[in-house]
Amino acid sequence: MKLFTTIVVSSCLAAQAFGVTPVVSKTKGLSKPALVTHKSPLRQKNAGDVSPLFRDPTITRGGAIPGLQAYSEALDKKPITMKALTSLVGWFLGDLLAAVPPLDKKPITMKALTSLVGWFLGDLLAQLFIAGGPVDWKRLATLSFFGFIYHGPSGHYFYNWLDKQIPGTDAIPVFSKVAIDQVVWCPIFMSVFFTYLGLVNGDSLSTIGTKIKTDLLTACQGSWKVWPLVHLINFRFVSNKWRIPYINAVQIAFNMFLSLLGSKKA
């Protein structure tokens, strides 16, 4: 229950940090989403220029929680169908979690799968409720695979190393871990993220280098708005084996920002 509470609180703070605030619409019905694009290349033109950090919250569909208004309206229009689909997802995830091996037995595999789900949901929500759809399946698969192949495994080794080097949950160890995570690990992670997207898209090394020079600081600034507080909770209250699942729960909101920034042309 304590872990669940910290995840919920941190996720709300993550959404709030991106300037997504509830507003009262002055017109009837849903307003047009802040980002509307029907292009489907991996890197949508100018998508990052109007990313969640810069878009006008007064025209953001869904208020504080992207998609909540759309889901609420769907419940009003087709209540049985939507409740049936919601139950389907709940039962599916429950049975799936019951079938997977314990985190202690296969930690890398489980953390990789957790990251895959986190990145999948983050980009899917970004495409549907921020960019306005339609879903770019190639981009969705690309970002989900990045979560599986890099974010989960690298996070496993990095946080294990960090906990061994700086043990304890007192103020000094916790603040030291947060500082190392944000000052050292964050730029490395973001650089790998942009490099991966560039290689998948067939970009030249010079183009990838330009992308990193252009957007690395923006990505780190977005991280610094969210993750210091998240990691204060993480390193103080969350045990080592649950770090990646906890991070991925919060990262769904942050990945919405990264998926848009990553799709911005250099």
mmCIF file of C-alpha atoms in Angstrom, residues 34-241:
data_model
loop_
_atom_site.group_PDB
_atom_site.id
_atom_site.type_symbol
_atom_site.label_atom_id
_atom_site.label_comp_id
_atom_site.label_asym_id
_atom_site.label_seq_id
_atom_site.Cartn_x
_atom_site.Cartn_y
_atom_site.Cartn_z
ATOM 1 C CA ALA A 34 -2.983 21.042 -28.727
ATOM 2 C CA LEU A 35 -1.048 18.772 -31.067
ATOM 3 C CA VAL A 36 -2.853 17.483 -34.113
ATOM 4 C CA THR A 37 -0.821 15.694 -36.743
ATOM 5 C CA HIS A 38 -1.607 12.974 -39.173
ATOM 6 C CA LYS A 39 1.934 12.295 -40.259
ATOM 7 C CA SER A 40 3.378 8.983 -39.234
ATOM 8 C CA PRO A 41 7.166 9.054 -39.721
ATOM 9 C CA LEU A 42 9.129 8.047 -36.636
ATOM 10 C CA ARG A 43 10.200 11.621 -36.171
ATOM 11 C CA GLN A 44 7.167 13.804 -36.791
ATOM 12 C CA LYS A 45 7.961 17.254 -38.064
ATOM 13 C CA ASN A 46 7.969 19.919 -35.344
ATOM 14 C CA ALA A 47 6.332 17.540 -32.831
ATOM 15 C CA GLY A 48 8.867 18.436 -30.168
ATOM 16 C CA ASP A 49 8.399 22.158 -30.814
ATOM 17 C CA VAL A 50 5.023 21.923 -29.124
ATOM 18 C CA SER A 51 5.904 19.262 -26.603
ATOM 19 C CA PRO A 52 4.172 18.990 -23.195
ATOM 20 C CA LEU A 53 6.713 21.444 -21.766
ATOM 21 C CA PHE A 54 5.623 24.221 -24.126
ATOM 22 C CA ARG A 55 2.032 23.590 -25.168
ATOM 23 C CA ASP A 56 -0.846 25.775 -23.983
ATOM 24 C CA PRO A 57 -2.595 23.942 -21.122
ATOM 25 C CA THR A 58 -5.851 25.788 -21.820
ATOM 26 C CA ILE A 59 -6.328 23.777 -25.029
ATOM 27 C CA THR A 60 -5.008 20.471 -23.737
ATOM 28 C CA ARG A 61 -7.510 17.681 -24.112
ATOM 29 C CA GLY A 62 -8.249 15.866 -20.894
ATOM 30 C CA GLY A 63 -7.083 18.379 -18.306
ATOM 31 C CA ALA A 64 -4.624 17.135 -15.706
ATOM 32 C CA ILE A 65 -4.804 13.516 -16.879
ATOM 33 C CA PRO A 66 -4.441 13.112 -20.669
ATOM 34 C CA GLY A 67 -7.405 11.221 -22.062
ATOM 35 C CA LEU A 68 -9.508 11.343 -18.905
ATOM 36 C CA GLN A 69 -12.156 13.566 -20.492
ATOM 37 C CA ALA A 70 -12.329 11.344 -23.580
ATOM 38 C CA TYR A 71 -12.655 8.240 -21.404
ATOM 39 C CA SER A 72 -15.341 9.915 -19.283
ATOM 40 C CA GLU A 73 -17.360 10.820 -22.366
ATOM 41 C CA ALA A 74 -16.999 7.282 -23.701
ATOM 42 C CA LEU A 75 -18.377 6.001 -20.397
ATOM 43 C CA ASP A 76 -21.403 8.262 -20.819
ATOM 44 C CA LYS A 77 -22.037 7.242 -24.438
ATOM 45 C CA LYS A 78 -21.271 3.509 -24.225
ATOM 46 C CA PRO A 79 -21.135 2.602 -20.526
ATOM 47 C CA ILE A 80 -21.482 -1.176 -20.898
ATOM 48 C CA THR A 81 -18.874 -1.433 -23.644
ATOM 49 C CA MET A 82 -16.333 0.764 -21.835
ATOM 50 C CA LYS A 83 -16.789 -0.980 -18.494
ATOM 51 C CA ALA A 84 -16.471 -4.358 -20.213
ATOM 52 C CA LEU A 85 -13.229 -3.245 -21.894
ATOM 53 C CA THR A 86 -11.906 -1.828 -18.621
ATOM 54 C CA SER A 87 -12.631 -5.124 -16.872
ATOM 55 C CA LEU A 88 -11.000 -7.037 -19.726
ATOM 56 C CA VAL A 89 -7.781 -5.055 -19.271
ATOM 57 C CA GLY A 90 -7.873 -5.489 -15.504
ATOM 58 C CA TRP A 91 -8.388 -9.246 -15.637
ATOM 59 C CA PHE A 92 -5.797 -9.637 -18.397
ATOM 60 C CA LEU A 93 -3.124 -7.762 -16.435
ATOM 61 C CA GLY A 94 -4.026 -9.615 -13.231
ATOM 62 C CA ASP A 95 -3.664 -13.013 -14.833
ATOM 63 C CA LEU A 96 -0.532 -11.965 -16.694
ATOM 64 C CA LEU A 97 1.142 -10.783 -13.495
ATOM 65 C CA ALA A 98 0.143 -14.014 -11.765
ATOM 66 C CA ALA A 99 1.812 -16.034 -14.530
ATOM 67 C CA VAL A 100 5.135 -14.183 -14.740
ATOM 68 C CA PRO A 101 8.138 -15.389 -12.717
ATOM 69 C CA PRO A 102 8.910 -13.601 -9.440
ATOM 70 C CA LEU A 103 11.105 -10.508 -9.617
ATOM 71 C CA ASP A 104 13.721 -12.190 -7.415
ATOM 72 C CA LYS A 105 14.221 -15.132 -9.807
ATOM 73 C CA LYS A 106 14.570 -13.215 -13.083
ATOM 74 C CA PRO A 107 15.167 -9.562 -12.159
ATOM 75 C CA ILE A 108 16.624 -8.383 -15.487
ATOM 76 C CA THR A 109 13.894 -10.040 -17.562
ATOM 77 C CA MET A 110 11.116 -8.696 -15.372
ATOM 78 C CA LYS A 111 12.542 -5.178 -15.259
ATOM 79 C CA ALA A 112 12.979 -5.225 -19.039
ATOM 80 C CA LEU A 113 9.339 -6.270 -19.476
ATOM 81 C CA THR A 114 8.185 -3.641 -16.987
ATOM 82 C CA SER A 115 10.083 -0.992 -18.941
ATOM 83 C CA LEU A 116 8.582 -2.237 -22.197
ATOM 84 C CA VAL A 117 5.084 -1.717 -20.798
ATOM 85 C CA GLY A 118 5.986 1.706 -19.377
ATOM 86 C CA TRP A 119 7.417 3.005 -22.637
ATOM 87 C CA PHE A 120 4.566 1.460 -24.633
ATOM 88 C CA LEU A 121 1.907 3.193 -22.535
ATOM 89 C CA GLY A 122 3.822 6.484 -22.416
ATOM 90 C CA ASP A 123 4.138 6.791 -26.188
ATOM 91 C CA LEU A 124 0.642 5.454 -26.856
ATOM 92 C CA LEU A 125 -0.899 8.079 -24.562
ATOM 93 C CA ALA A 126 1.269 10.787 -26.132
ATOM 94 C CA GLN A 127 0.156 9.849 -29.642
ATOM 95 C CA LEU A 128 -3.542 9.522 -28.809
ATOM 96 C CA PHE A 129 -4.173 12.342 -26.369
ATOM 97 C CA ILE A 130 -1.419 14.893 -27.047
ATOM 98 C CA ALA A 131 -0.585 14.466 -30.745
ATOM 99 C CA GLY A 132 -4.212 13.636 -31.496
ATOM 100 C CA GLY A 133 -3.479 10.389 -33.376
ATOM 101 C CA PRO A 134 -3.476 8.350 -35.506
ATOM 102 C CA VAL A 135 -1.123 5.840 -33.882
ATOM 103 C CA ASP A 136 2.270 5.490 -35.546
ATOM 104 C CA TRP A 137 2.886 1.795 -34.903
ATOM 105 C CA LYS A 138 6.519 1.910 -36.012
ATOM 106 C CA ARG A 139 7.310 4.671 -33.544
ATOM 107 C CA LEU A 140 5.367 2.870 -30.807
ATOM 108 C CA ALA A 141 7.290 -0.358 -31.411
ATOM 109 C CA THR A 142 10.614 1.505 -31.570
ATOM 110 C CA LEU A 143 10.155 3.228 -28.230
ATOM 111 C CA SER A 144 8.723 0.120 -26.549
ATOM 112 C CA PHE A 145 11.740 -1.899 -27.691
ATOM 113 C CA PHE A 146 14.070 0.770 -26.292
ATOM 114 C CA GLY A 147 12.418 0.344 -22.900
ATOM 115 C CA PHE A 148 12.882 -3.418 -23.132
ATOM 116 C CA ILE A 149 16.414 -3.571 -24.531
ATOM 117 C CA TYR A 150 18.039 -0.647 -22.705
ATOM 118 C CA HIS A 151 16.018 1.144 -20.026
ATOM 119 C CA GLY A 152 15.154 -1.909 -17.919
ATOM 120 C CA PRO A 153 18.522 -3.740 -18.059
ATOM 121 C CA SER A 154 20.672 -0.598 -17.763
ATOM 122 C CA GLY A 155 18.574 0.644 -14.850
ATOM 123 C CA HIS A 156 18.984 -2.718 -13.111
ATOM 124 C CA TYR A 157 22.785 -2.560 -13.256
ATOM 125 C CA PHE A 158 23.074 1.173 -12.589
ATOM 126 C CA TYR A 159 20.879 1.238 -9.481
ATOM 127 C CA ASN A 160 22.435 -1.946 -8.125
ATOM 128 C CA TRP A 161 25.868 -0.332 -8.535
ATOM 129 C CA LEU A 162 24.668 2.929 -6.985
ATOM 130 C CA ASP A 163 23.185 1.166 -3.945
ATOM 131 C CA LYS A 164 26.425 -0.750 -3.410
ATOM 132 C CA GLN A 165 28.584 2.355 -3.681
ATOM 133 C CA ILE A 166 26.356 4.520 -1.485
ATOM 134 C CA PRO A 167 24.414 2.339 0.962
ATOM 135 C CA GLY A 168 21.826 3.678 3.375
ATOM 136 C CA THR A 169 18.614 5.672 3.347
ATOM 137 C CA ASP A 170 19.664 8.647 5.467
ATOM 138 C CA ALA A 171 19.687 12.178 4.088
ATOM 139 C CA ILE A 172 23.287 12.266 2.820
ATOM 140 C CA PRO A 173 23.178 8.932 0.923
ATOM 141 C CA VAL A 174 19.768 9.736 -0.565
ATOM 142 C CA PHE A 175 20.722 13.221 -1.771
ATOM 143 C CA SER A 176 24.042 11.899 -3.087
ATOM 144 C CA LYS A 177 22.257 9.233 -5.151
ATOM 145 C CA VAL A 178 19.795 11.765 -6.541
ATOM 146 C CA ALA A 179 22.653 14.075 -7.541
ATOM 147 C CA ILE A 180 24.581 11.289 -9.301
ATOM 148 C CA ASP A 181 21.443 10.061 -11.041
ATOM 149 C CA GLN A 182 20.547 13.488 -12.431
ATOM 150 C CA VAL A 183 23.993 14.983 -13.105
ATOM 151 C CA VAL A 184 25.792 11.883 -14.425
ATOM 152 C CA TRP A 185 23.285 9.205 -15.427
ATOM 153 C CA CYS A 186 20.614 11.470 -16.920
ATOM 154 C CA PRO A 187 22.818 12.991 -19.712
ATOM 155 C CA ILE A 188 24.212 9.537 -20.538
ATOM 156 C CA PHE A 189 20.753 8.003 -20.726
ATOM 157 C CA MET A 190 19.353 10.824 -22.874
ATOM 158 C CA SER A 191 22.320 10.637 -25.255
ATOM 159 C CA VAL A 192 21.785 6.900 -25.683
ATOM 160 C CA PHE A 193 18.077 7.530 -26.255
ATOM 161 C CA PHE A 194 18.667 10.037 -29.068
ATOM 162 C CA THR A 195 21.398 7.871 -30.596
ATOM 163 C CA TYR A 196 19.107 4.843 -30.633
ATOM 164 C CA LEU A 197 16.311 6.782 -32.348
ATOM 165 C CA GLY A 198 18.742 8.156 -34.906
ATOM 166 C CA LEU A 199 20.186 4.739 -35.738
ATOM 167 C CA VAL A 200 16.740 3.189 -36.075
ATOM 168 C CA ASN A 201 15.723 6.006 -38.402
ATOM 169 C CA GLY A 202 18.865 5.647 -40.510
ATOM 170 C CA ASP A 203 20.343 9.034 -39.603
ATOM 171 C CA SER A 204 24.009 9.817 -40.089
ATOM 172 C CA LEU A 205 26.294 10.219 -37.078
ATOM 173 C CA SER A 206 26.508 13.961 -37.755
ATOM 174 C CA THR A 207 22.703 14.232 -37.679
ATOM 175 C CA ILE A 208 22.586 12.279 -34.424
ATOM 176 C CA GLY A 209 25.270 14.541 -32.972
ATOM 177 C CA THR A 210 23.269 17.623 -33.960
ATOM 178 C CA LYS A 211 20.153 16.125 -32.368
ATOM 179 C CA ILE A 212 22.001 15.544 -29.098
ATOM 180 C CA LYS A 213 23.484 19.054 -29.099
ATOM 181 C CA THR A 214 20.083 20.581 -29.840
ATOM 182 C CA ASP A 215 17.842 18.639 -27.458
ATOM 183 C CA LEU A 216 20.014 17.148 -24.708
ATOM 184 C CA LEU A 217 19.697 20.166 -22.429
ATOM 185 C CA THR A 218 15.919 20.335 -22.994
ATOM 186 C CA ALA A 219 15.601 16.635 -22.131
ATOM 187 C CA CYS A 220 17.695 17.041 -18.977
ATOM 188 C CA GLN A 221 15.725 20.106 -17.916
ATOM 189 C CA GLY A 222 12.525 18.102 -18.299
ATOM 190 C CA SER A 223 14.084 15.382 -16.152
ATOM 191 C CA TRP A 224 15.153 17.863 -13.491
ATOM 192 C CA LYS A 225 11.555 19.061 -13.133
ATOM 193 C CA VAL A 226 10.342 15.580 -12.201
ATOM 194 C CA TRP A 227 12.943 13.059 -11.137
ATOM 195 C CA PRO A 228 14.757 14.669 -8.176
ATOM 196 C CA LEU A 229 11.593 14.507 -6.061
ATOM 197 C CA VAL A 230 10.656 11.086 -7.475
ATOM 198 C CA HIS A 231 14.096 9.729 -6.599
ATOM 199 C CA LEU A 232 14.055 11.248 -3.130
ATOM 200 C CA ILE A 233 11.072 8.974 -2.497
ATOM 201 C CA ASN A 234 12.717 6.166 -4.466
ATOM 202 C CA PHE A 235 16.037 6.063 -2.600
ATOM 203 C CA ARG A 236 14.432 6.718 0.783
ATOM 204 C CA PHE A 237 11.467 4.328 0.792
ATOM 205 C CA VAL A 238 11.650 1.892 -2.168
ATOM 206 C CA SER A 239 13.763 -1.265 -1.920
ATOM 207 C CA ASN A 240 16.338 -2.003 -4.613
ATOM 208 C CA LYS A 241 14.432 -4.740 -6.432
#
